[in-house]
PDB file of C-alpha atoms in Angstrom:
ATOM      1  CA  MET A   1      11.229  37.568  25.302  1.00 43.00           C
ATOM      2  CA  LYS A   2      10.824  39.328  21.952  1.00 48.00           C
ATOM      3  CA  PHE A   3      14.112  37.901  20.632  1.00 44.00           C
ATOM      4  CA  PHE A   4      12.515  34.443  20.183  1.00 48.00           C
ATOM      5  CA  THR A   5       9.999  35.641  17.616  1.00 51.00           C
ATOM      6  CA  ARG A   6      10.865  35.385  13.950  1.00 50.00           C
ATOM      7  CA  PRO A   7      11.358  38.705  12.176  1.00 49.00           C
ATOM      8  CA  VAL A   8       8.570  39.553   9.757  1.00 46.00           C
ATOM      9  CA  LYS A   9       9.648  39.632   6.111  1.00 54.00           C
ATOM     10  CA  PRO A  10       7.763  41.715   3.520  1.00 50.00           C
ATOM     11  CA  GLU A  11       6.670  38.633   1.518  1.00 53.00           C
ATOM     12  CA  ASP A  12       5.300  37.041   4.724  1.00 54.00           C
ATOM     13  CA  THR A  13       3.090  40.037   5.250  1.00 56.00           C
ATOM     14  CA  ALA A  14       1.938  39.819   1.658  1.00 84.00           C
ATOM     15  CA  ASP A  15       1.243  36.071   2.121  1.00 81.00           C
ATOM     16  CA  ASP A  16      -0.801  36.796   5.227  1.00 83.00           C
ATOM     17  CA  GLU A  17      -2.745  39.540   3.463  1.00 85.00           C
ATOM     18  CA  LEU A  18      -3.523  37.313   0.477  1.00 83.00           C
ATOM     19  CA  LEU A  19      -4.548  34.480   2.800  1.00 81.00           C
ATOM     20  CA  THR A  20      -6.844  36.762   4.775  1.00 83.00           C
ATOM     21  CA  SER A  21      -8.291  38.172   1.557  1.00 82.00           C
ATOM     22  CA  TYR A  22      -8.994  34.673   0.189  1.00 81.00           C
ATOM     23  CA  ARG A  23     -10.644  33.563   3.407  1.00 82.00           C
ATOM     24  CA  ALA A  24     -12.896  36.612   3.317  1.00 85.00           C
ATOM     25  CA  THR A  25     -13.827  36.501  -0.386  1.00 87.00           C
ATOM     26  CA  ARG A  26     -13.154  32.876  -1.433  1.00 83.00           C
ATOM     27  CA  ASP A  27     -11.800  34.313  -4.680  1.00 83.00           C
ATOM     28  CA  LEU A  28      -9.646  31.611  -6.309  1.00 84.00           C
ATOM     29  CA  LYS A  29      -7.648  34.266  -8.194  1.00 87.00           C
ATOM     30  CA  VAL A  30      -6.332  35.559  -4.858  1.00 84.00           C
ATOM     31  CA  LEU A  31      -5.407  32.049  -3.730  1.00 82.00           C
ATOM     32  CA  GLY A  32      -3.901  31.397  -7.177  1.00 85.00           C
ATOM     33  CA  THR A  33      -1.665  34.456  -6.799  1.00 86.00           C
ATOM     34  CA  LEU A  34      -0.460  33.199  -3.431  1.00 86.00           C
ATOM     35  CA  TYR A  35      -0.009  29.624  -4.658  1.00 86.00           C
ATOM     36  CA  GLU A  36       1.861  30.724  -7.775  1.00 88.00           C
ATOM     37  CA  ARG A  37       4.691  32.044  -5.598  1.00 87.00           C
ATOM     38  CA  TYR A  38       5.258  28.589  -4.165  1.00 89.00           C
ATOM     39  CA  MET A  39       4.562  26.377  -7.171  1.00 90.00           C
ATOM     40  CA  PRO A  40       8.284  25.660  -7.670  1.00 91.00           C
ATOM     41  CA  LEU A  41       8.474  24.535  -4.024  1.00 90.00           C
ATOM     42  CA  VAL A  42       5.400  22.317  -4.391  1.00 90.00           C
ATOM     43  CA  TYR A  43       6.676  20.863  -7.672  1.00 92.00           C
ATOM     44  CA  GLY A  44      10.073  20.171  -6.108  1.00 90.00           C
ATOM     45  CA  VAL A  45       8.498  18.339  -3.174  1.00 90.00           C
ATOM     46  CA  ALA A  46       6.259  16.336  -5.513  1.00 90.00           C
ATOM     47  CA  LEU A  47       9.174  15.443  -7.773  1.00 90.00           C
ATOM     48  CA  LYS A  48      11.262  14.409  -4.780  1.00 91.00           C
ATOM     49  CA  TYR A  49       8.618  11.981  -3.514  1.00 89.00           C
ATOM     50  CA  LEU A  50       6.916  10.831  -6.719  1.00 87.00           C
ATOM     51  CA  LYS A  51      10.150  10.642  -8.766  1.00 87.00           C
ATOM     52  CA  ASP A  52       8.443  11.327 -12.088  1.00 86.00           C
ATOM     53  CA  GLU A  53       7.573  14.597 -13.807  1.00 88.00           C
ATOM     54  CA  GLU A  54       4.045  13.764 -14.921  1.00 89.00           C
ATOM     55  CA  PRO A  55       2.702  12.612 -11.530  1.00 88.00           C
ATOM     56  CA  ALA A  56       4.525  15.565  -9.936  1.00 88.00           C
ATOM     57  CA  GLN A  57       2.735  18.000 -12.264  1.00 89.00           C
ATOM     58  CA  ASP A  58      -0.595  16.336 -11.512  1.00 89.00           C
ATOM     59  CA  ALA A  59       0.182  16.617  -7.802  1.00 89.00           C
ATOM     60  CA  VAL A  60       0.776  20.377  -8.130  1.00 88.00           C
ATOM     61  CA  MET A  61      -2.747  20.778  -9.500  1.00 90.00           C
ATOM     62  CA  SER A  62      -4.296  18.415  -6.949  1.00 89.00           C
ATOM     63  CA  ILE A  63      -2.559  20.204  -4.092  1.00 89.00           C
ATOM     64  CA  PHE A  64      -4.054  23.517  -5.243  1.00 88.00           C
ATOM     65  CA  GLU A  65      -7.540  21.971  -5.145  1.00 89.00           C
ATOM     66  CA  GLU A  66      -6.816  20.533  -1.712  1.00 88.00           C
ATOM     67  CA  LEU A  67      -5.434  23.875  -0.589  1.00 86.00           C
ATOM     68  CA  ALA A  68      -8.652  25.695  -1.539  1.00 85.00           C
ATOM     69  CA  GLN A  69     -10.556  23.466   0.884  1.00 87.00           C
ATOM     70  CA  LYS A  70      -8.043  23.186   3.726  1.00 86.00           C
ATOM     71  CA  VAL A  71      -7.140  26.865   4.053  1.00 84.00           C
ATOM     72  CA  HIS A  72     -10.468  27.451   5.787  1.00 78.00           C
ATOM     73  CA  LEU A  73      -9.984  24.573   8.222  1.00 84.00           C
ATOM     74  CA  HIS A  74      -6.532  25.431   9.607  1.00 81.00           C
ATOM     75  CA  ASP A  75      -4.976  28.302  11.500  1.00 82.00           C
ATOM     76  CA  ILE A  76      -1.958  28.991   9.298  1.00 81.00           C
ATOM     77  CA  LYS A  77       0.918  30.912  10.905  1.00 84.00           C
ATOM     78  CA  GLN A  78       3.516  30.527   8.141  1.00 85.00           C
ATOM     79  CA  PHE A  79       1.993  29.745   4.779  1.00 83.00           C
ATOM     80  CA  ARG A  80       5.186  28.473   3.136  1.00 87.00           C
ATOM     81  CA  ALA A  81       5.941  25.921   5.865  1.00 87.00           C
ATOM     82  CA  TRP A  82       2.311  24.829   6.048  1.00 88.00           C
ATOM     83  CA  LEU A  83       2.149  24.403   2.257  1.00 88.00           C
ATOM     84  CA  TYR A  84       5.346  22.330   2.321  1.00 90.00           C
ATOM     85  CA  VAL A  85       3.820  19.947   4.878  1.00 89.00           C
ATOM     86  CA  LEU A  86       0.549  19.784   2.935  1.00 89.00           C
ATOM     87  CA  SER A  87       2.480  18.956  -0.261  1.00 90.00           C
ATOM     88  CA  ARG A  88       4.610  16.300   1.425  1.00 91.00           C
ATOM     89  CA  ASN A  89       1.562  14.644   3.010  1.00 90.00           C
ATOM     90  CA  HIS A  90      -0.295  14.690  -0.308  1.00 89.00           C
ATOM     91  CA  CYS A  91       2.620  12.942  -2.040  1.00 88.00           C
ATOM     92  CA  LEU A  92       2.970  10.364   0.718  1.00 90.00           C
ATOM     93  CA  MET A  93      -0.725   9.564   0.426  1.00 89.00           C
ATOM     94  CA  GLN A  94      -0.277   9.160  -3.348  1.00 86.00           C
ATOM     95  CA  LEU A  95       2.575   6.724  -2.756  1.00 86.00           C
ATOM     96  CA  ARG A  96       0.554   4.738  -0.231  1.00 86.00           C
ATOM     97  CA  ALA A  97      -2.407   4.561  -2.594  1.00 81.00           C
ATOM     98  CA  GLY A  98      -0.119   3.222  -5.323  1.00 73.00           C
ATOM     99  CA  LYS A  99       1.163   0.409  -3.125  1.00 63.00           C
ATOM    100  CA  LYS A 100      -1.946  -1.714  -3.059  1.00 53.00           C
ATOM    101  CA  LEU A 101      -1.198  -5.082  -1.547  1.00 45.00           C
ATOM    102  CA  GLU A 102      -1.174  -7.879  -4.068  1.00 50.00           C
ATOM    103  CA  THR A 103      -3.030 -10.985  -3.094  1.00 49.00           C
ATOM    104  CA  VAL A 104      -1.352 -14.230  -3.966  1.00 51.00           C
ATOM    105  CA  GLY A 105      -2.972 -17.608  -3.795  1.00 51.00           C
ATOM    106  CA  LEU A 106      -1.550 -20.026  -1.259  1.00 47.00           C
ATOM    107  CA  ASP A 107      -0.523 -22.461  -3.991  1.00 49.00           C
ATOM    108  CA  GLU A 108       1.533 -19.741  -5.707  1.00 48.00           C
ATOM    109  CA  PHE A 109       3.137 -18.669  -2.439  1.00 46.00           C
ATOM    110  CA  MET A 110       4.043 -22.105  -1.103  1.00 48.00           C
ATOM    111  CA  GLU A 111       7.435 -23.188  -2.282  1.00 51.00           C
ATOM    112  CA  PHE A 112       6.756 -26.900  -1.972  1.00 50.00           C
ATOM    113  CA  THR A 113       3.600 -28.831  -2.623  1.00 47.00           C
ATOM    114  CA  PRO A 114       2.240 -31.510  -0.261  1.00 47.00           C
ATOM    115  CA  VAL A 115       4.469 -33.940  -2.184  1.00 47.00           C
ATOM    116  CA  LEU A 116       7.438 -32.437  -0.368  1.00 50.00           C
ATOM    117  CA  HIS A 117       5.581 -32.162   2.941  1.00 53.00           C
ATOM    118  CA  PRO A 118       4.160 -35.643   3.421  1.00 52.00           C
ATOM    119  CA  ASP A 119       1.880 -36.822   6.196  1.00 55.00           C
ATOM    120  CA  THR A 120       3.554 -38.557   9.129  1.00 55.00           C
ATOM    121  CA  GLU A 121       2.335 -42.005   8.061  1.00 62.00           C
ATOM    122  CA  ASN A 122       4.192 -41.820   4.722  1.00 70.00           C
ATOM    123  CA  ARG A 123       7.279 -40.023   6.032  1.00 74.00           C
ATOM    124  CA  GLU A 124       9.713 -42.924   5.613  1.00 80.00           C
ATOM    125  CA  GLU A 125       8.528 -43.626   2.080  1.00 81.00           C
ATOM    126  CA  ALA A 126       8.765 -39.923   1.212  1.00 77.00           C
ATOM    127  CA  MET A 127      12.304 -39.674   2.613  1.00 80.00           C
ATOM    128  CA  GLN A 128      13.388 -42.618   0.451  1.00 83.00           C
ATOM    129  CA  ALA A 129      11.837 -40.950  -2.610  1.00 83.00           C
ATOM    130  CA  LEU A 130      13.634 -37.717  -1.739  1.00 82.00           C
ATOM    131  CA  GLU A 131      16.977 -39.562  -1.470  1.00 86.00           C
ATOM    132  CA  ARG A 132      16.416 -41.223  -4.873  1.00 87.00           C
ATOM    133  CA  CYS A 133      15.570 -37.861  -6.446  1.00 88.00           C
ATOM    134  CA  LEU A 134      18.581 -36.189  -4.814  1.00 88.00           C
ATOM    135  CA  ASP A 135      20.804 -38.799  -6.457  1.00 89.00           C
ATOM    136  CA  LYS A 136      19.404 -37.784  -9.877  1.00 90.00           C
ATOM    137  CA  LEU A 137      20.593 -34.166  -9.494  1.00 90.00           C
ATOM    138  CA  THR A 138      23.901 -32.997 -10.939  1.00 92.00           C
ATOM    139  CA  PRO A 139      26.727 -33.173  -8.371  1.00 92.00           C
ATOM    140  CA  ALA A 140      26.828 -29.362  -8.042  1.00 92.00           C
ATOM    141  CA  GLN A 141      23.049 -29.122  -7.520  1.00 91.00           C
ATOM    142  CA  LYS A 142      23.043 -32.006  -5.050  1.00 90.00           C
ATOM    143  CA  GLN A 143      25.897 -30.535  -3.002  1.00 91.00           C
ATOM    144  CA  SER A 144      24.379 -27.034  -2.975  1.00 90.00           C
ATOM    145  CA  VAL A 145      20.874 -28.237  -2.084  1.00 88.00           C
ATOM    146  CA  LYS A 146      22.133 -30.473   0.743  1.00 88.00           C
ATOM    147  CA  LEU A 147      24.274 -27.706   2.259  1.00 89.00           C
ATOM    148  CA  PHE A 148      21.536 -25.104   1.952  1.00 87.00           C
ATOM    149  CA  TYR A 149      18.464 -27.097   3.024  1.00 83.00           C
ATOM    150  CA  LEU A 150      19.758 -29.982   5.092  1.00 82.00           C
ATOM    151  CA  GLU A 151      22.693 -28.291   6.802  1.00 85.00           C
ATOM    152  CA  GLU A 152      20.919 -24.890   6.773  1.00 86.00           C
ATOM    153  CA  LYS A 153      23.886 -22.891   5.501  1.00 87.00           C
ATOM    154  CA  CYS A 154      23.515 -19.504   3.842  1.00 87.00           C
ATOM    155  CA  TYR A 155      24.509 -18.803   0.218  1.00 87.00           C
ATOM    156  CA  LYS A 156      27.859 -17.361   1.267  1.00 88.00           C
ATOM    157  CA  GLU A 157      28.719 -20.367   3.417  1.00 89.00           C
ATOM    158  CA  VAL A 158      27.770 -22.738   0.585  1.00 89.00           C
ATOM    159  CA  ALA A 159      29.886 -20.691  -1.847  1.00 91.00           C
ATOM    160  CA  ASP A 160      32.867 -20.689   0.544  1.00 91.00           C
ATOM    161  CA  GLU A 161      32.616 -24.434   1.161  1.00 91.00           C
ATOM    162  CA  THR A 162      32.127 -25.466  -2.465  1.00 91.00           C
ATOM    163  CA  GLY A 163      34.210 -22.870  -4.280  1.00 92.00           C
ATOM    164  CA  PHE A 164      31.257 -21.894  -6.480  1.00 91.00           C
ATOM    165  CA  THR A 165      30.388 -18.238  -7.046  1.00 91.00           C
ATOM    166  CA  MET A 166      27.335 -16.818  -5.285  1.00 88.00           C
ATOM    167  CA  ASN A 167      25.420 -16.709  -8.577  1.00 90.00           C
ATOM    168  CA  GLU A 168      26.299 -20.335  -9.282  1.00 91.00           C
ATOM    169  CA  VAL A 169      25.138 -21.361  -5.801  1.00 90.00           C
ATOM    170  CA  LYS A 170      21.816 -19.553  -6.256  1.00 90.00           C
ATOM    171  CA  SER A 171      21.362 -21.139  -9.668  1.00 90.00           C
ATOM    172  CA  TYR A 172      22.247 -24.658  -8.462  1.00 91.00           C
ATOM    173  CA  ILE A 173      19.852 -24.372  -5.526  1.00 89.00           C
ATOM    174  CA  GLN A 174      17.010 -22.993  -7.641  1.00 92.00           C
ATOM    175  CA  ASN A 175      17.453 -25.557 -10.423  1.00 91.00           C
ATOM    176  CA  GLY A 176      18.012 -28.390  -7.948  1.00 89.00           C
ATOM    177  CA  LYS A 177      14.858 -27.494  -6.054  1.00 90.00           C
ATOM    178  CA  ARG A 178      12.857 -27.389  -9.286  1.00 91.00           C
ATOM    179  CA  ASN A 179      14.288 -30.746 -10.436  1.00 90.00           C
ATOM    180  CA  LEU A 180      13.535 -32.302  -7.031  1.00 86.00           C
ATOM    181  CA  LYS A 181       9.949 -31.113  -7.230  1.00 87.00           C
ATOM    182  CA  ILE A 182       9.498 -32.519 -10.744  1.00 89.00           C
ATOM    183  CA  CYS A 183      11.051 -35.838  -9.734  1.00 87.00           C
ATOM    184  CA  LEU A 184       8.912 -36.180  -6.597  1.00 84.00           C
ATOM    185  CA  GLU A 185       5.718 -35.309  -8.486  1.00 85.00           C
ATOM    186  CA  LYS A 186       6.517 -38.052 -11.023  1.00 82.00           C
ATOM    187  CA  LYS A 187       6.958 -40.545  -8.173  1.00 71.00           C
ATOM    188  CA  GLN A 188       3.410 -39.835  -6.955  1.00 67.00           C
TER     189      GLN A 188
END
């Protein structure tokens, strides 16, 4: 079953020798010589994931520091492939660290205030106020808001039914919603 093994290339042997030498001596110059061969690969991976030259260059240096520690912890069969995976994982961790979740207050997140979500005891009064405020909107806003919110149609369906462009529909709905909110808050 010898035909399944990968043929040994001269640079692989040199990689293995340098790796063995570094593990024995912990001489960073030896590891630096080995790493220098693959810096273009590491930089390319970093640039692919991080999409900016400066963070990619920083990643190349950070990966070398990480490499100096991890070489002793892993049984490395093919240095190039292992280094590629190490570089990719490092970049993915950088991306995850950059995507901290923003916290948003409930008031900022909620589209409508309690004015638009009345208690059940004031529902009839609130519906009358909503009707009065709807009548104050421009005809285009009123039509778009009713189709979108009351008839639960999507932007495209509203655009098809009214003849407005998609951008006009979005604008009418957004402005109509804002005007409704202002009107209802004044009624309180």
